[in-house]
Short mmCIF file of C-alpha atoms in Angstrom, two decimals:
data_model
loop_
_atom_site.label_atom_id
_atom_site.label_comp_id
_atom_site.label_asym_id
_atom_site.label_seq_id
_atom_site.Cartn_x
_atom_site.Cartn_y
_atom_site.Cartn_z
CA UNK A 1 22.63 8.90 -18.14
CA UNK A 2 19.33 10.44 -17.93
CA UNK A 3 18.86 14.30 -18.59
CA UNK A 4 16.80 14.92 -15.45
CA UNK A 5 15.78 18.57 -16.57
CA UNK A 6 14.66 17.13 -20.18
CA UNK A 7 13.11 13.67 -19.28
CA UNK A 8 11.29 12.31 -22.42
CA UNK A 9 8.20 9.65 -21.72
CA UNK A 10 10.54 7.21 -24.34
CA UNK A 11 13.07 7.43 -21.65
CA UNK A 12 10.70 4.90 -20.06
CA UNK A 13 10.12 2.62 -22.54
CA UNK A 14 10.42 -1.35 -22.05
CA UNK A 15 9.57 -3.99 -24.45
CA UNK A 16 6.90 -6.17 -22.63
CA UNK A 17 6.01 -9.18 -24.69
CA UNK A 18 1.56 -9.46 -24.52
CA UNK A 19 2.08 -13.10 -22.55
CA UNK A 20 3.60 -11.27 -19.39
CA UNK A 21 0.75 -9.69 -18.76
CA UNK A 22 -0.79 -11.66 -15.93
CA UNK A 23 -4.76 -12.40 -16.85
CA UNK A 24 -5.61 -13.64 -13.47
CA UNK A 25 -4.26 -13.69 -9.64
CA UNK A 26 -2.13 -16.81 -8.39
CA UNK A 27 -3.16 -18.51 -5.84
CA UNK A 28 -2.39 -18.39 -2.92
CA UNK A 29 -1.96 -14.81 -2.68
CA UNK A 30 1.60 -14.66 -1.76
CA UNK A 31 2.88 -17.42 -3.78
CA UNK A 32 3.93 -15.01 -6.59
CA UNK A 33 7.38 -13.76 -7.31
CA UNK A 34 9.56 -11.34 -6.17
CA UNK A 35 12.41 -9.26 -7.51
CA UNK A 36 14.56 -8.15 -4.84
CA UNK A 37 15.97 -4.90 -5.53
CA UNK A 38 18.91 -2.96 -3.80
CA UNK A 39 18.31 0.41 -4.63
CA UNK A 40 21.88 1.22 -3.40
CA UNK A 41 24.09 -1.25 -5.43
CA UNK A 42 21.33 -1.73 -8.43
CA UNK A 43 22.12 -5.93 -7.55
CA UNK A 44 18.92 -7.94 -8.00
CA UNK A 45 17.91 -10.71 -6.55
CA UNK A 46 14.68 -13.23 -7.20
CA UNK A 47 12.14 -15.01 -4.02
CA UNK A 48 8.83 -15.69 -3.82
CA UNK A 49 6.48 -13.32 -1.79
CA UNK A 50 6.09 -16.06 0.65
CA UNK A 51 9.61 -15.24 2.29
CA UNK A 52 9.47 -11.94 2.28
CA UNK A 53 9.88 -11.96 6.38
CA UNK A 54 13.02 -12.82 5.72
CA UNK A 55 13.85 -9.16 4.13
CA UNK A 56 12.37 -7.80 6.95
CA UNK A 57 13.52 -6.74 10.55
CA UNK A 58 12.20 -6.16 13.82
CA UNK A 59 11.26 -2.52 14.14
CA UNK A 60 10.73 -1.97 10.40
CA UNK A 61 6.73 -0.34 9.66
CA UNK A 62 4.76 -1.55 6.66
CA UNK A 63 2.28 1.11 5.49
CA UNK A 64 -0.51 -0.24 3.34
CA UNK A 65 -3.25 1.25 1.98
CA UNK A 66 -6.62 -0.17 3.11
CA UNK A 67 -8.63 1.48 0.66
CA UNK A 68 -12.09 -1.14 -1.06
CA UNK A 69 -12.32 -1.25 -4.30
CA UNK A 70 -15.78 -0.17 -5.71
CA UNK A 71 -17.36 -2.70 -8.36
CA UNK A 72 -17.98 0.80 -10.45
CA UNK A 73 -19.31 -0.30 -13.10
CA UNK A 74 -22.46 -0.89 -14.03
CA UNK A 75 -24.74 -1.88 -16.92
CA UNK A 76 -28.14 -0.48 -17.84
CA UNK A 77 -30.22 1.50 -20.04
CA UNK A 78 -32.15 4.73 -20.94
CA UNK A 79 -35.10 5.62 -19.46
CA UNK A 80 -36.93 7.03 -22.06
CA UNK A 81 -35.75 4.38 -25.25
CA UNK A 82 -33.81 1.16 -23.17
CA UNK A 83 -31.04 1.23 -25.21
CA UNK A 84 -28.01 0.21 -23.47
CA UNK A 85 -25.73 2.76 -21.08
CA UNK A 86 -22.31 1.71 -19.25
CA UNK A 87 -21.45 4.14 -16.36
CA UNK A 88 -18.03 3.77 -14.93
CA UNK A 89 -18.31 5.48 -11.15
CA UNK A 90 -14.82 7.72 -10.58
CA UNK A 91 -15.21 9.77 -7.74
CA UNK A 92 -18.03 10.75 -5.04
CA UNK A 93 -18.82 14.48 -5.31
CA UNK A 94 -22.05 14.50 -2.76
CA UNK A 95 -24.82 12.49 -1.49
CA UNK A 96 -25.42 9.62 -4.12
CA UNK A 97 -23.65 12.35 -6.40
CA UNK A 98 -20.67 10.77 -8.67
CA UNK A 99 -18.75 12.07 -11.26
CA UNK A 100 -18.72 9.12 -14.01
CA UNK A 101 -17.27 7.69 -17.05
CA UNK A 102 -19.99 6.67 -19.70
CA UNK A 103 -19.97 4.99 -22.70
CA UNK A 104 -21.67 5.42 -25.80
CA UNK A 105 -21.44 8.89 -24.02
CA UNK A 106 -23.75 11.05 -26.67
CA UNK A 107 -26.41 9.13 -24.38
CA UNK A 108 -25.86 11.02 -21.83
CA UNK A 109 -26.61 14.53 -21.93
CA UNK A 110 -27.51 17.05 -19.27
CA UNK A 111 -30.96 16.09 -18.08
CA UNK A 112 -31.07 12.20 -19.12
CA UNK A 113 -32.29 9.34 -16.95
CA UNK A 114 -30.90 5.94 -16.68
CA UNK A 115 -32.13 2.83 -15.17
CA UNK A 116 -30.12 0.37 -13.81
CA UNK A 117 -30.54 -3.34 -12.26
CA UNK A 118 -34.00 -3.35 -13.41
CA UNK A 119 -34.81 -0.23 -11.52
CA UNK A 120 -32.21 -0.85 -8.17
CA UNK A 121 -30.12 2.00 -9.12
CA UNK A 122 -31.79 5.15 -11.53
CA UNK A 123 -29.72 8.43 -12.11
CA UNK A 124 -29.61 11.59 -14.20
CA UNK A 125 -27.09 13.51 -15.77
CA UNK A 126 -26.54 16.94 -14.09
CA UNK A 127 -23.88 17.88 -15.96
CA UNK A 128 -21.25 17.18 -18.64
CA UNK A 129 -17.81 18.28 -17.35
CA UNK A 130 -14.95 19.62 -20.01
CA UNK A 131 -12.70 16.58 -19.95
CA UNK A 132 -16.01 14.76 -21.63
CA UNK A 133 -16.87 13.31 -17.52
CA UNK A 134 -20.35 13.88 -16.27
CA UNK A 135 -21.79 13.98 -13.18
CA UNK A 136 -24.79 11.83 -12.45
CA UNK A 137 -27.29 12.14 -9.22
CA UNK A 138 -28.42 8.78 -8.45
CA UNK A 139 -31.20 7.68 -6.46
CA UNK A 140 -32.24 4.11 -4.29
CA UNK A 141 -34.93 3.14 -2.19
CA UNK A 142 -31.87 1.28 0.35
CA UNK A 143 -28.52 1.52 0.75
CA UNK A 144 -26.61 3.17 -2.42
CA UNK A 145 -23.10 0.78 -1.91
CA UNK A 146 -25.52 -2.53 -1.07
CA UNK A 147 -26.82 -1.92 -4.43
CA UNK A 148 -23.49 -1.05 -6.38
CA UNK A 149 -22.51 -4.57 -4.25
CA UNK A 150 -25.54 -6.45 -6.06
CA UNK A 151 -25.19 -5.02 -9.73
CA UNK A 152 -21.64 -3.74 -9.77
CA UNK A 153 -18.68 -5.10 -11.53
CA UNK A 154 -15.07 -4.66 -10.82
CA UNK A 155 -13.65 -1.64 -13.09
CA UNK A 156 -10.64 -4.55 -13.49
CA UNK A 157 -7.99 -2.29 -15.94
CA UNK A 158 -8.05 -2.39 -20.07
CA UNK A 159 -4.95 -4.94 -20.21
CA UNK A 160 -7.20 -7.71 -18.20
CA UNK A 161 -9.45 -9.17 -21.12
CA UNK A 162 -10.24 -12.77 -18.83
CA UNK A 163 -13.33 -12.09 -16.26
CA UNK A 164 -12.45 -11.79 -12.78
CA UNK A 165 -14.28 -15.36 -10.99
CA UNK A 166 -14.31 -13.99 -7.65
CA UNK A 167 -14.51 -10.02 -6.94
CA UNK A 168 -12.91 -10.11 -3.49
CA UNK A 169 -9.36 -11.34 -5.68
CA UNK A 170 -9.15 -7.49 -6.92
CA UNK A 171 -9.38 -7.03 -3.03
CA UNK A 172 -6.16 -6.69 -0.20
CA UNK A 173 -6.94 -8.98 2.56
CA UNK A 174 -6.99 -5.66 4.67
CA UNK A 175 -9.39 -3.87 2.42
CA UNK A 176 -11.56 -1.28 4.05
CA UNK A 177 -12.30 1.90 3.49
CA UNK A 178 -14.65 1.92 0.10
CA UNK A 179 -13.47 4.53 -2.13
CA UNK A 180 -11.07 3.67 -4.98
CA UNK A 181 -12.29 3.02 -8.67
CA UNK A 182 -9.11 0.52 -8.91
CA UNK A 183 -7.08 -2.02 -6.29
CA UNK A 184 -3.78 -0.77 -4.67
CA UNK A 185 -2.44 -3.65 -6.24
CA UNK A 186 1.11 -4.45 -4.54
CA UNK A 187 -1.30 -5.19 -1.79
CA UNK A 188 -3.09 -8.28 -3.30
CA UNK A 189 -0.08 -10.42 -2.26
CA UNK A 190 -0.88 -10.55 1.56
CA UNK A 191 -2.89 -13.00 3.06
CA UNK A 192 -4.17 -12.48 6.79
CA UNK A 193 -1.44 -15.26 7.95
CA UNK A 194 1.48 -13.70 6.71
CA UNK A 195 0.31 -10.37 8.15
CA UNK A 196 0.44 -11.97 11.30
CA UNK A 197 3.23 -13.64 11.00
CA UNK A 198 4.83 -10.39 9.84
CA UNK A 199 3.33 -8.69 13.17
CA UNK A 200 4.81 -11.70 15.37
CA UNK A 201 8.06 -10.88 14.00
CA UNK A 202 8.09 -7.62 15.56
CA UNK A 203 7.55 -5.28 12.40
CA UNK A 204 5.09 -2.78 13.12
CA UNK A 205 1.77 -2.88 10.32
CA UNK A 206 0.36 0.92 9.92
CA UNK A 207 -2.62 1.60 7.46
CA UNK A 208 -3.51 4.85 5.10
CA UNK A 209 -5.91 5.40 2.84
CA UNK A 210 -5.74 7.21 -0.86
CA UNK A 211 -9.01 6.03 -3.01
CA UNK A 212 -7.10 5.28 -6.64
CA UNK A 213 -8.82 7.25 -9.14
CA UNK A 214 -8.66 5.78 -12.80
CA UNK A 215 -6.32 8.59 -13.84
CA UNK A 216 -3.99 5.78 -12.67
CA UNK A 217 -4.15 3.87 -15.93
CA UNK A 218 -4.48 7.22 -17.74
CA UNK A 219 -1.55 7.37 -20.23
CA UNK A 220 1.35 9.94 -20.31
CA UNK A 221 0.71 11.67 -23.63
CA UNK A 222 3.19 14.32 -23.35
CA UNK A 223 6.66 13.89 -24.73
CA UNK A 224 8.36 15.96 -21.92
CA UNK A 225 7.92 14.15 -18.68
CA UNK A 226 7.56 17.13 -16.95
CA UNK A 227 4.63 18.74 -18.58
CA UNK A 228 2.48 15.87 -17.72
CA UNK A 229 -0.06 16.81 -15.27
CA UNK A 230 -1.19 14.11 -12.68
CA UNK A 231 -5.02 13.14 -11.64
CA UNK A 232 -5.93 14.30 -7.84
CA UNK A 233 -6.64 11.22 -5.18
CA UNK A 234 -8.00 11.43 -1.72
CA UNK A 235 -6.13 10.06 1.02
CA UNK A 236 -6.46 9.97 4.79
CA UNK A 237 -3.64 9.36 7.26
CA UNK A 238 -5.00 8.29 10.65
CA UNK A 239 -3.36 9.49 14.52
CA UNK A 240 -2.18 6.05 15.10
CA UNK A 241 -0.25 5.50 11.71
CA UNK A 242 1.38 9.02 11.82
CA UNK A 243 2.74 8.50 15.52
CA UNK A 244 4.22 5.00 14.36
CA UNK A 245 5.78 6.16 11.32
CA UNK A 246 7.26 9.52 13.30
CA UNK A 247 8.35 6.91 15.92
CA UNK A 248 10.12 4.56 13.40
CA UNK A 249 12.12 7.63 11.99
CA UNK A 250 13.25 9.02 15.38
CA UNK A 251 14.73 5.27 16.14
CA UNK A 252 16.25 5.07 12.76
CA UNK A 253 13.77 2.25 11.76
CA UNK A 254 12.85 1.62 8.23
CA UNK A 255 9.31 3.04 6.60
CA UNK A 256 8.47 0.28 3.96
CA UNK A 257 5.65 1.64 2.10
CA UNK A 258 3.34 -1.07 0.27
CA UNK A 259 2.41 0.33 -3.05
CA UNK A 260 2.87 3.46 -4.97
CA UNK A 261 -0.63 5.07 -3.60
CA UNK A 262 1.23 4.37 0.29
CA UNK A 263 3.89 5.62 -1.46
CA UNK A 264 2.25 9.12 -2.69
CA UNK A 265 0.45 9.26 0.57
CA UNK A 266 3.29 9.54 2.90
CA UNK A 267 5.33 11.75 0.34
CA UNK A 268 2.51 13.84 -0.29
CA UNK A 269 2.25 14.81 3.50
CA UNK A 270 5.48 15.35 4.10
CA UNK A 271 5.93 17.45 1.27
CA UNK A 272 2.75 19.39 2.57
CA UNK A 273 3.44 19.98 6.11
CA UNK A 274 7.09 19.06 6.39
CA UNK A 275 6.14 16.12 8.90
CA UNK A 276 3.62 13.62 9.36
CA UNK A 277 0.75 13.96 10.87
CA UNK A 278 -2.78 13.29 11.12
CA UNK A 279 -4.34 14.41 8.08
CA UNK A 280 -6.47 14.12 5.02
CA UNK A 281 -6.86 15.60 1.70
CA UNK A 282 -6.39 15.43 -2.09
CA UNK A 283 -2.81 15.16 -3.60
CA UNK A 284 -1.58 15.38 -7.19
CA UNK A 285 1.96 14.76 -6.50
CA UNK A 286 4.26 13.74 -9.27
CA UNK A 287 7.04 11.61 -8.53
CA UNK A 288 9.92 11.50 -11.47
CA UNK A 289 13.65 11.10 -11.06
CA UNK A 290 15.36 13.94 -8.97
CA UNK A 291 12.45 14.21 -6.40
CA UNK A 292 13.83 13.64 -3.13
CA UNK A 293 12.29 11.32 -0.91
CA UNK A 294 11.43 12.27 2.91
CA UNK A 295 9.94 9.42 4.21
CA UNK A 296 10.76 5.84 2.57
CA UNK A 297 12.87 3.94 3.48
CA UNK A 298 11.68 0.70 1.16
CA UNK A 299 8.98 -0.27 -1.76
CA UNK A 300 6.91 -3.23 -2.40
CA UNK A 301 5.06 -2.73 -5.82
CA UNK A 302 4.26 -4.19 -8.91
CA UNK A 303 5.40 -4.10 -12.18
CA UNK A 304 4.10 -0.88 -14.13
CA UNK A 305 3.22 0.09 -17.14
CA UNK A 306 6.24 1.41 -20.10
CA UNK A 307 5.91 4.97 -19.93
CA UNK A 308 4.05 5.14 -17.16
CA UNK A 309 3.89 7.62 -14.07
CA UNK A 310 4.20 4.48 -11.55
CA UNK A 311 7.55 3.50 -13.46
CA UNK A 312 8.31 6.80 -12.95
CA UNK A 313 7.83 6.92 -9.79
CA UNK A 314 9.98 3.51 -9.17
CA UNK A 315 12.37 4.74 -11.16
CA UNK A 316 12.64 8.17 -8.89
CA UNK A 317 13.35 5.55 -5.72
CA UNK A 318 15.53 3.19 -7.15
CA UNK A 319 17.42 4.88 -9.47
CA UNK A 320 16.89 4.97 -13.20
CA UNK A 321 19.33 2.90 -14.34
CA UNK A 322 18.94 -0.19 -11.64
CA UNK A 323 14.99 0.45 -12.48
CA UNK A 324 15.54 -0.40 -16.09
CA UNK A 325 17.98 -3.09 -15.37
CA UNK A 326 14.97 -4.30 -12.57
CA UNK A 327 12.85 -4.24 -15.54
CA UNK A 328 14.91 -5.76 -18.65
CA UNK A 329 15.48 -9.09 -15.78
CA UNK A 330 12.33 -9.22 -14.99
CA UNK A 331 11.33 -9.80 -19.05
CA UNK A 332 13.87 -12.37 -19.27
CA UNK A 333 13.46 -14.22 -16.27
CA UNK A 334 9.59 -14.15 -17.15
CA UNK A 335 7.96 -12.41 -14.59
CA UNK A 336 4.49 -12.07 -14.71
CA UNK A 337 3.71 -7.74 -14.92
CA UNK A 338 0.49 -5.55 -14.32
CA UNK A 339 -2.19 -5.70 -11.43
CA UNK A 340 -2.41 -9.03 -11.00
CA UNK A 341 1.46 -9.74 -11.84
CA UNK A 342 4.53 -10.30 -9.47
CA UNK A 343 6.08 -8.34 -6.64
CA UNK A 344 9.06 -6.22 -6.55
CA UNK A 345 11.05 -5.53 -3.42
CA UNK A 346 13.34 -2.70 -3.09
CA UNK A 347 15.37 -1.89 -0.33
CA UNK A 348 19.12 -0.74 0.83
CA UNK A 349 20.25 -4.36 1.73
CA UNK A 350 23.98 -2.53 1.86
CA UNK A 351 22.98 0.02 4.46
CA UNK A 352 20.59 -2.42 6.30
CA UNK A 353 23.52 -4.88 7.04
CA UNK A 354 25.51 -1.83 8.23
CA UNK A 355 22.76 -1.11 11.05
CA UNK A 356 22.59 -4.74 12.47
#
């Protein structure tokens, strides 16, 4: 039984052996797995991603997250000597103004110039932040993201050591809004057909926005779970997806959020305003076991990291012990885990059959 008040990070622990860890995206999209959850009776289940209109009803909403990956980072060099600079783009602070990771970082100090894509892209260091982050003011003759689009690489996460072929696989299908420094990844299963199909089938398809800041693969270092303090995102929740989901609840229809950054969206709001509504802003909501949800009603995600705030945050929907169960299956049946790993589906199945 977990101690809710005392939750240790161990408490979310899994033994993943390395070969799980999926090094590149199956194709097509949607023929990867998927774990079928029921977060009432903890019984799992195993598909492929391919039928997953066949967990769904008419009148359920998908929520996805339609935020575009940036390819953040980029390779160059010193003004002054050319020796070689790596600058890792995080978040937008102002016009062509980022704040940035950098490596070797005791390059870049207050005042610096850098050169990148033989002179496409130059910036300078304004300033070096506490947390070791700088910010950098960049400058281009033409557009700023046509250039990142030229020189850029995809910030793909540490655990992915093979190179990505083709950047628009650490893309959704419905990718739009350019913002996030990494993919929303239970999104990377859609293709446009199924979407359709999905839509033809009489669920409803609603879209947010939260641009995924890297503090998503940041580590929980603190032993107490609830002294861990999260990274802020920006998300954006349009007119037309806060009237469907509002609309979906009054008719006792099913929210299915797509993804843990859906996921924090919607929560986020609701824990804001105490409805849904139009907005936008920057959360740093923490979701752990014993928060109570206000506006799922369902969960398509990946497999996360041991230890990690996502598991966490599964763990806070599904219940602890059915997420650990979820998990310990999912090793032995061989799942494939991480960004470009298998789905997991988790839903009331009991208390859906009760509505039909």
């Amino acid at each position: 039984m977990l101690d809710l008040e005392n939750m240790r990070r161990s408490d979310f622990y899994y033994d993943l052996p390395q070969e799980l860890i999926a090094q590149t995206p199956v194709e097509p999209r949607n023929s990867s797995r998927m774990l079928c959850l029921n977060r009432d009776t903890g019984a799992v289940s195993h598909d492929y991603f391919y039928n997953l209109c066949g967990h769904l009803r008419k009148g359920d909403l998908l929520v996805l997250n339609d935020s575009r990956v940036l390819p953040a980072r980029i390779y160059g060099e010193t003004e002054d000597t050319h020796s070689f600079i790596e600058f890792l783009l995080v978040e937008q602070r102002g016009n062509l103004e980022w704040e940035i990771l950098c490596r070797p970082g005791k390059k870049a100090r207050a005042g610096r110039r850098f050169v990148f894509g033989g002179g496409l892209l130059t910036a300078e260091i304004t300033e070096v932040l506490e947390d070791g982050n700088r910010i950098a003011k960049f400058e281009c003759e033409g557009s700023f993201f046509a250039a990142l689009d030229e020189i850029g690489q995809m910030p793909l996460p540490p655990y992915i050591t093979e190179k990505l072929k083709d950047k628009e696989r650490y893309q959704t299908v419905y990718s739009n809004e350019v913002g996030s420094s990494a993919a929303p990844t239970a999104g990377l299963h859609f293709t446009k057909e199924q979407l359709s199909d999905i839509e033809k089938m009489g669920v409803n398809i609603a879209y947010v926005t939260l641009h995924v800041g890297l503090g998503t693969f940041r580590p929980v270092k603190e032993d107490k779970v609830l002294d861990h303090k999260m990274h802020r995102e920006h998300y954006e929740i349009p007119e037309r997806t806060a009237e469907l989901i509002n609309e979906t609840k009054s008719r006792g229809g099913r929210v299915i959020a797509v993804g843990t950054t859906s996921c924090r969206t919607l929560e986020s709001v609701a824990t804001f305003f105490g409805e849904i509504k139009p907005c936008d802003g920057y959360t740093d909501i923490f979701i752990y076991p014993g928060y109570e949800f206000k506006v799922l009603d369902g969960l398509i995600t990946n497999f996360h990291l041991p230890e990690s705030t996502l598991i966490m945050l599964v763990s806070a929907f599904a219940g602890y012990d059915n997420t650990m169960n979820a998990y310990k299956i999912a090793v032995e049946e061989k799942y494939r885990f991480f960004s470009f790993g298998d789905a997991m589906l988790i839903v009331d199945r009991a208390n859906d059959e009760k509505k039909k």
